[in-house]
Amino acid sequence: MNTITKISKKLSVLFLGLTIATVAVAQDEDAGLSISGSVDTYYKYDFSGYNQRGMNYSNWFGEDQNSVSIGMLDVALSHEIGKASFVGEFALGPRAIGEGGSGQGTAPGTIQNLYVSYALTDALSVTGGFMGTFVGYEVISPAANFNYSASYLFSNGPFQNAGVKLDYAISDSFGIMFGVFSSIWDSYIADPGLGMNSIGAQVYVAPVDGWDVYLNFITGSLYSQWDI
């Protein structure tokens, strides 16, 4: 019992969570329209309790204490017409707008992705619109993350970027991306005085099967970030 107690005291945050995350995918092959999405809800009890501000901040998403809470309802539509394609994705819920907890119980919504792409060649494509960011290790939708919650490192970077980018797949194991993006992160409009002054790039390398490495970089007059 003493050993267990000592270990428990060393843990700054300990929580029990029950998470239900399901992904439903449907596709109309005749129309070429693909519909996919996810829905998630969770319960968490944190034995470390609250801090003096009345909330705990152990992670970015899923902060509601001792409550059955919601994450987000996410729905994505995609369609290909020849060399052109589009993606439209919207979500409802506190996680959809990047909030850690549901707060007063409101469930707002937001656009996650809204962009069009065109394949100039088999290896080169151009994409323009509002899209999930290419930097960072986690995304908003829990279905695409290894962990249900997201770290505070995720909150320090962009969730989405608006702009235009070129993707070039030099081979199956090597590719590059270069883009020009809005001066404001997480917004489909730019600062009128700054415009599209953020530049981003990505290098993809797969040295061996099952190991993908990405080097990401974005910089502008307001923010800069890089990761690998």
mmCIF file of C-alpha atoms in Angstrom:
data_model
loop_
_atom_site.group_PDB
_atom_site.id
_atom_site.type_symbol
_atom_site.label_atom_id
_atom_site.label_comp_id
_atom_site.label_asym_id
_atom_site.label_seq_id
_atom_site.Cartn_x
_atom_site.Cartn_y
_atom_site.Cartn_z
ATOM 1 C CA MET A 1 0.000 0.000 0.000
ATOM 2 C CA ASN A 2 2.859 2.427 0.820
ATOM 3 C CA THR A 3 4.442 1.883 -2.581
ATOM 4 C CA ILE A 4 1.151 2.471 -4.319
ATOM 5 C CA THR A 5 0.586 5.638 -2.287
ATOM 6 C CA LYS A 6 4.024 7.001 -3.136
ATOM 7 C CA ILE A 7 3.536 6.342 -6.817
ATOM 8 C CA SER A 8 0.144 8.017 -6.712
ATOM 9 C CA LYS A 9 1.587 11.125 -5.092
ATOM 10 C CA LYS A 10 4.210 11.431 -7.814
ATOM 11 C CA LEU A 11 1.598 11.591 -10.497
ATOM 12 C CA SER A 12 0.606 15.174 -11.202
ATOM 13 C CA VAL A 13 -2.437 14.095 -13.115
ATOM 14 C CA LEU A 14 -4.271 10.811 -12.974
ATOM 15 C CA PHE A 15 -7.581 10.331 -14.659
ATOM 16 C CA LEU A 16 -10.007 7.614 -15.537
ATOM 17 C CA GLY A 17 -11.784 8.121 -18.799
ATOM 18 C CA LEU A 18 -14.444 6.339 -20.738
ATOM 19 C CA THR A 19 -14.277 7.353 -24.370
ATOM 20 C CA ILE A 20 -16.575 6.317 -27.177
ATOM 21 C CA ALA A 21 -15.320 7.245 -30.636
ATOM 22 C CA THR A 22 -16.881 5.759 -33.725
ATOM 23 C CA VAL A 23 -16.240 6.457 -37.376
ATOM 24 C CA ALA A 24 -18.961 5.941 -39.941
ATOM 25 C CA VAL A 25 -17.985 5.948 -43.603
ATOM 26 C CA ALA A 26 -20.288 5.761 -46.595
ATOM 27 C CA GLN A 27 -19.685 6.199 -50.289
ATOM 28 C CA ASP A 28 -21.957 6.559 -53.262
ATOM 29 C CA GLU A 29 -19.880 4.950 -56.005
ATOM 30 C CA ASP A 30 -22.201 6.033 -58.794
ATOM 31 C CA ALA A 31 -22.085 9.702 -57.864
ATOM 32 C CA GLY A 32 -18.436 9.593 -56.753
ATOM 33 C CA LEU A 33 -19.317 11.392 -53.519
ATOM 34 C CA SER A 34 -17.622 10.149 -50.367
ATOM 35 C CA ILE A 35 -19.106 10.897 -46.952
ATOM 36 C CA SER A 36 -17.178 10.183 -43.777
ATOM 37 C CA GLY A 37 -17.245 11.361 -40.201
ATOM 38 C CA SER A 38 -16.895 10.661 -36.521
ATOM 39 C CA VAL A 39 -18.632 11.383 -33.233
ATOM 40 C CA ASP A 40 -17.113 11.273 -29.771
ATOM 41 C CA THR A 41 -18.138 11.658 -26.156
ATOM 42 C CA TYR A 42 -16.224 11.049 -22.952
ATOM 43 C CA TYR A 43 -16.282 10.852 -19.172
ATOM 44 C CA LYS A 44 -13.276 11.831 -17.078
ATOM 45 C CA TYR A 45 -12.543 11.951 -13.381
ATOM 46 C CA ASP A 46 -9.250 13.576 -12.425
ATOM 47 C CA PHE A 47 -7.923 12.578 -8.989
ATOM 48 C CA SER A 48 -5.709 15.671 -8.881
ATOM 49 C CA GLY A 49 -8.874 17.779 -8.717
ATOM 50 C CA TYR A 50 -9.064 21.419 -9.766
ATOM 51 C CA ASN A 51 -6.497 24.165 -9.654
ATOM 52 C CA GLN A 52 -7.201 27.468 -7.932
ATOM 53 C CA ARG A 53 -8.879 28.855 -11.050
ATOM 54 C CA GLY A 54 -11.559 26.211 -10.800
ATOM 55 C CA MET A 55 -10.431 23.989 -13.677
ATOM 56 C CA ASN A 56 -7.737 21.436 -14.357
ATOM 57 C CA TYR A 57 -5.485 21.813 -17.384
ATOM 58 C CA SER A 58 -3.925 18.407 -17.811
ATOM 59 C CA ASN A 59 -4.448 18.376 -21.569
ATOM 60 C CA TRP A 60 -5.972 20.501 -24.298
ATOM 61 C CA PHE A 61 -9.120 18.543 -25.175
ATOM 62 C CA GLY A 62 -11.327 16.664 -22.734
ATOM 63 C CA GLU A 63 -10.986 18.847 -19.651
ATOM 64 C CA ASP A 64 -14.502 18.621 -18.212
ATOM 65 C CA GLN A 65 -14.248 17.109 -14.752
ATOM 66 C CA ASN A 66 -16.614 14.410 -13.451
ATOM 67 C CA SER A 67 -19.034 14.871 -16.328
ATOM 68 C CA VAL A 68 -20.248 13.007 -19.362
ATOM 69 C CA SER A 69 -19.187 15.505 -22.002
ATOM 70 C CA ILE A 70 -19.122 15.827 -25.756
ATOM 71 C CA GLY A 71 -16.236 16.317 -28.134
ATOM 72 C CA MET A 72 -17.456 16.883 -31.669
ATOM 73 C CA LEU A 73 -19.594 15.641 -34.516
ATOM 74 C CA ASP A 74 -17.464 15.708 -37.659
ATOM 75 C CA VAL A 75 -18.760 15.247 -41.219
ATOM 76 C CA ALA A 76 -16.603 15.378 -44.352
ATOM 77 C CA LEU A 77 -17.661 15.374 -48.008
ATOM 78 C CA SER A 78 -15.240 14.758 -50.870
ATOM 79 C CA HIS A 79 -15.680 14.350 -54.601
ATOM 80 C CA GLU A 80 -13.442 13.826 -57.624
ATOM 81 C CA ILE A 81 -14.238 14.994 -61.140
ATOM 82 C CA GLY A 82 -11.455 14.039 -63.490
ATOM 83 C CA LYS A 83 -8.275 15.714 -62.268
ATOM 84 C CA ALA A 84 -10.181 18.051 -59.953
ATOM 85 C CA SER A 85 -11.401 17.280 -56.446
ATOM 86 C CA PHE A 86 -12.866 19.056 -53.448
ATOM 87 C CA VAL A 87 -13.153 18.478 -49.718
ATOM 88 C CA GLY A 88 -15.689 20.106 -47.426
ATOM 89 C CA GLU A 89 -15.658 19.250 -43.728
ATOM 90 C CA PHE A 90 -17.638 20.778 -40.878
ATOM 91 C CA ALA A 91 -17.941 19.950 -37.205
ATOM 92 C CA LEU A 92 -20.170 20.714 -34.233
ATOM 93 C CA GLY A 93 -19.106 20.753 -30.598
ATOM 94 C CA PRO A 94 -16.535 22.387 -28.295
ATOM 95 C CA ARG A 95 -13.659 20.371 -29.764
ATOM 96 C CA ALA A 96 -14.569 21.657 -33.223
ATOM 97 C CA ILE A 97 -13.524 25.203 -32.352
ATOM 98 C CA GLY A 98 -10.427 24.169 -30.425
ATOM 99 C CA GLU A 99 -11.844 24.561 -26.920
ATOM 100 C CA GLY A 100 -10.605 22.286 -24.182
ATOM 101 C CA GLY A 101 -13.945 21.809 -22.448
ATOM 102 C CA SER A 102 -17.592 22.395 -23.187
ATOM 103 C CA GLY A 103 -17.755 25.297 -20.702
ATOM 104 C CA GLN A 104 -21.377 26.330 -20.296
ATOM 105 C CA GLY A 105 -22.677 23.428 -22.336
ATOM 106 C CA THR A 106 -22.855 25.209 -25.681
ATOM 107 C CA ALA A 107 -22.097 23.282 -28.852
ATOM 108 C CA PRO A 108 -20.917 25.682 -31.572
ATOM 109 C CA GLY A 109 -19.785 24.610 -35.025
ATOM 110 C CA THR A 110 -17.098 25.501 -37.495
ATOM 111 C CA ILE A 111 -15.654 24.627 -40.897
ATOM 112 C CA GLN A 112 -12.648 22.315 -40.612
ATOM 113 C CA ASN A 113 -11.708 22.049 -44.291
ATOM 114 C CA LEU A 114 -12.979 23.667 -47.461
ATOM 115 C CA TYR A 115 -10.618 23.421 -50.415
ATOM 116 C CA VAL A 116 -10.242 22.345 -54.033
ATOM 117 C CA SER A 117 -7.347 20.489 -55.664
ATOM 118 C CA TYR A 118 -6.232 19.912 -59.229
ATOM 119 C CA ALA A 119 -3.737 17.306 -60.424
ATOM 120 C CA LEU A 120 -1.454 19.091 -62.887
ATOM 121 C CA THR A 121 0.407 15.815 -63.468
ATOM 122 C CA ASP A 122 0.472 12.405 -61.809
ATOM 123 C CA ALA A 123 3.077 13.761 -59.380
ATOM 124 C CA LEU A 124 2.229 17.470 -59.084
ATOM 125 C CA SER A 125 -0.986 18.944 -57.651
ATOM 126 C CA VAL A 126 -2.173 22.385 -56.575
ATOM 127 C CA THR A 127 -4.581 22.965 -53.676
ATOM 128 C CA GLY A 128 -6.297 26.151 -52.582
ATOM 129 C CA GLY A 129 -8.687 27.012 -49.772
ATOM 130 C CA PHE A 130 -9.007 26.531 -46.015
ATOM 131 C CA MET A 131 -7.347 23.340 -44.843
ATOM 132 C CA GLY A 132 -6.140 21.518 -41.749
ATOM 133 C CA THR A 133 -2.596 22.547 -40.946
ATOM 134 C CA PHE A 134 0.355 20.455 -42.055
ATOM 135 C CA VAL A 135 2.484 21.287 -38.992
ATOM 136 C CA GLY A 136 2.257 19.617 -35.602
ATOM 137 C CA TYR A 137 1.750 16.064 -34.380
ATOM 138 C CA GLU A 138 -1.981 16.033 -33.637
ATOM 139 C CA VAL A 139 -5.218 17.146 -35.263
ATOM 140 C CA ILE A 140 -8.598 18.303 -33.979
ATOM 141 C CA SER A 141 -10.547 15.155 -34.872
ATOM 142 C CA PRO A 142 -9.891 12.449 -32.242
ATOM 143 C CA ALA A 143 -10.412 9.673 -34.790
ATOM 144 C CA ALA A 144 -7.087 10.583 -36.437
ATOM 145 C CA ASN A 145 -5.042 10.888 -33.228
ATOM 146 C CA PHE A 146 -3.172 8.160 -31.359
ATOM 147 C CA ASN A 147 -4.507 9.554 -28.061
ATOM 148 C CA TYR A 148 -8.025 10.839 -27.517
ATOM 149 C CA SER A 149 -6.891 14.019 -25.810
ATOM 150 C CA ALA A 150 -4.335 16.437 -27.254
ATOM 151 C CA SER A 151 -1.285 17.947 -25.587
ATOM 152 C CA TYR A 152 -0.715 21.642 -24.970
ATOM 153 C CA LEU A 153 1.964 21.531 -27.652
ATOM 154 C CA PHE A 154 -0.913 21.167 -30.105
ATOM 155 C CA SER A 155 -2.578 24.349 -28.836
ATOM 156 C CA ASN A 156 0.571 26.397 -29.505
ATOM 157 C CA GLY A 157 0.384 25.849 -33.257
ATOM 158 C CA PRO A 158 -2.208 26.433 -35.955
ATOM 159 C CA PHE A 159 -5.296 24.266 -36.354
ATOM 160 C CA GLN A 160 -5.954 25.371 -39.945
ATOM 161 C CA ASN A 161 -4.263 27.426 -42.640
ATOM 162 C CA ALA A 162 -5.835 29.250 -45.575
ATOM 163 C CA GLY A 163 -3.805 29.534 -48.745
ATOM 164 C CA VAL A 164 -2.464 27.848 -51.868
ATOM 165 C CA LYS A 165 0.067 25.017 -51.956
ATOM 166 C CA LEU A 166 1.885 22.787 -54.442
ATOM 167 C CA ASP A 167 2.528 19.114 -53.643
ATOM 168 C CA TYR A 168 5.145 17.219 -55.642
ATOM 169 C CA ALA A 169 5.594 13.472 -55.149
ATOM 170 C CA ILE A 170 9.084 12.872 -56.507
ATOM 171 C CA SER A 171 8.760 9.175 -55.661
ATOM 172 C CA ASP A 172 6.753 6.921 -53.375
ATOM 173 C CA SER A 173 9.270 7.596 -50.605
ATOM 174 C CA PHE A 174 10.091 11.266 -51.169
ATOM 175 C CA GLY A 175 7.897 14.341 -51.624
ATOM 176 C CA ILE A 176 7.893 18.088 -51.078
ATOM 177 C CA MET A 177 5.282 20.797 -50.535
ATOM 178 C CA PHE A 178 5.498 24.559 -50.808
ATOM 179 C CA GLY A 179 2.706 27.020 -50.090
ATOM 180 C CA VAL A 180 1.696 30.611 -49.463
ATOM 181 C CA PHE A 181 -0.747 31.066 -46.595
ATOM 182 C CA SER A 182 -2.812 33.668 -44.775
ATOM 183 C CA SER A 183 -1.094 35.874 -42.224
ATOM 184 C CA ILE A 184 -3.672 34.780 -39.609
ATOM 185 C CA TRP A 185 -3.767 31.177 -38.407
ATOM 186 C CA ASP A 186 -7.123 29.410 -38.024
ATOM 187 C CA SER A 187 -8.867 32.000 -40.199
ATOM 188 C CA TYR A 188 -9.985 31.917 -43.820
ATOM 189 C CA ILE A 189 -9.264 35.648 -44.158
ATOM 190 C CA ALA A 190 -5.934 37.441 -43.891
ATOM 191 C CA ASP A 191 -4.979 40.633 -42.112
ATOM 192 C CA PRO A 192 -5.741 43.368 -44.706
ATOM 193 C CA GLY A 193 -2.397 45.021 -44.118
ATOM 194 C CA LEU A 194 -0.373 41.795 -44.252
ATOM 195 C CA GLY A 195 -2.226 39.626 -46.734
ATOM 196 C CA MET A 196 -0.876 36.209 -47.670
ATOM 197 C CA ASN A 197 2.566 36.700 -46.190
ATOM 198 C CA SER A 198 3.116 33.314 -44.522
ATOM 199 C CA ILE A 199 5.282 30.768 -46.318
ATOM 200 C CA GLY A 200 5.163 27.064 -45.534
ATOM 201 C CA ALA A 201 7.066 24.002 -46.688
ATOM 202 C CA GLN A 202 7.116 20.284 -46.010
ATOM 203 C CA VAL A 203 9.578 17.523 -46.870
ATOM 204 C CA TYR A 204 8.409 13.903 -46.712
ATOM 205 C CA VAL A 205 10.816 10.961 -46.563
ATOM 206 C CA ALA A 206 10.104 7.262 -46.038
ATOM 207 C CA PRO A 207 13.545 5.699 -45.449
ATOM 208 C CA VAL A 208 12.083 2.246 -44.811
ATOM 209 C CA ASP A 209 8.654 0.667 -45.068
ATOM 210 C CA GLY A 210 6.444 1.703 -42.170
ATOM 211 C CA TRP A 211 8.521 4.740 -41.195
ATOM 212 C CA ASP A 212 7.353 8.141 -42.468
ATOM 213 C CA VAL A 213 9.292 11.292 -41.602
ATOM 214 C CA TYR A 214 7.958 14.837 -42.135
ATOM 215 C CA LEU A 215 9.895 18.075 -41.772
ATOM 216 C CA ASN A 216 7.424 20.979 -41.543
ATOM 217 C CA PHE A 217 8.022 24.707 -41.504
ATOM 218 C CA ILE A 218 5.807 27.806 -41.615
ATOM 219 C CA THR A 219 6.772 31.424 -41.035
ATOM 220 C CA GLY A 220 5.246 34.873 -41.405
ATOM 221 C CA SER A 221 5.153 38.304 -39.842
ATOM 222 C CA LEU A 222 2.931 37.099 -36.979
ATOM 223 C CA TYR A 223 3.963 33.492 -36.272
ATOM 224 C CA SER A 224 6.628 30.900 -37.039
ATOM 225 C CA GLN A 225 6.811 27.183 -36.304
ATOM 226 C CA TRP A 226 8.740 24.112 -37.398
ATOM 227 C CA ASP A 227 8.684 20.462 -36.375
ATOM 228 C CA ILE A 228 9.820 17.036 -37.451
#
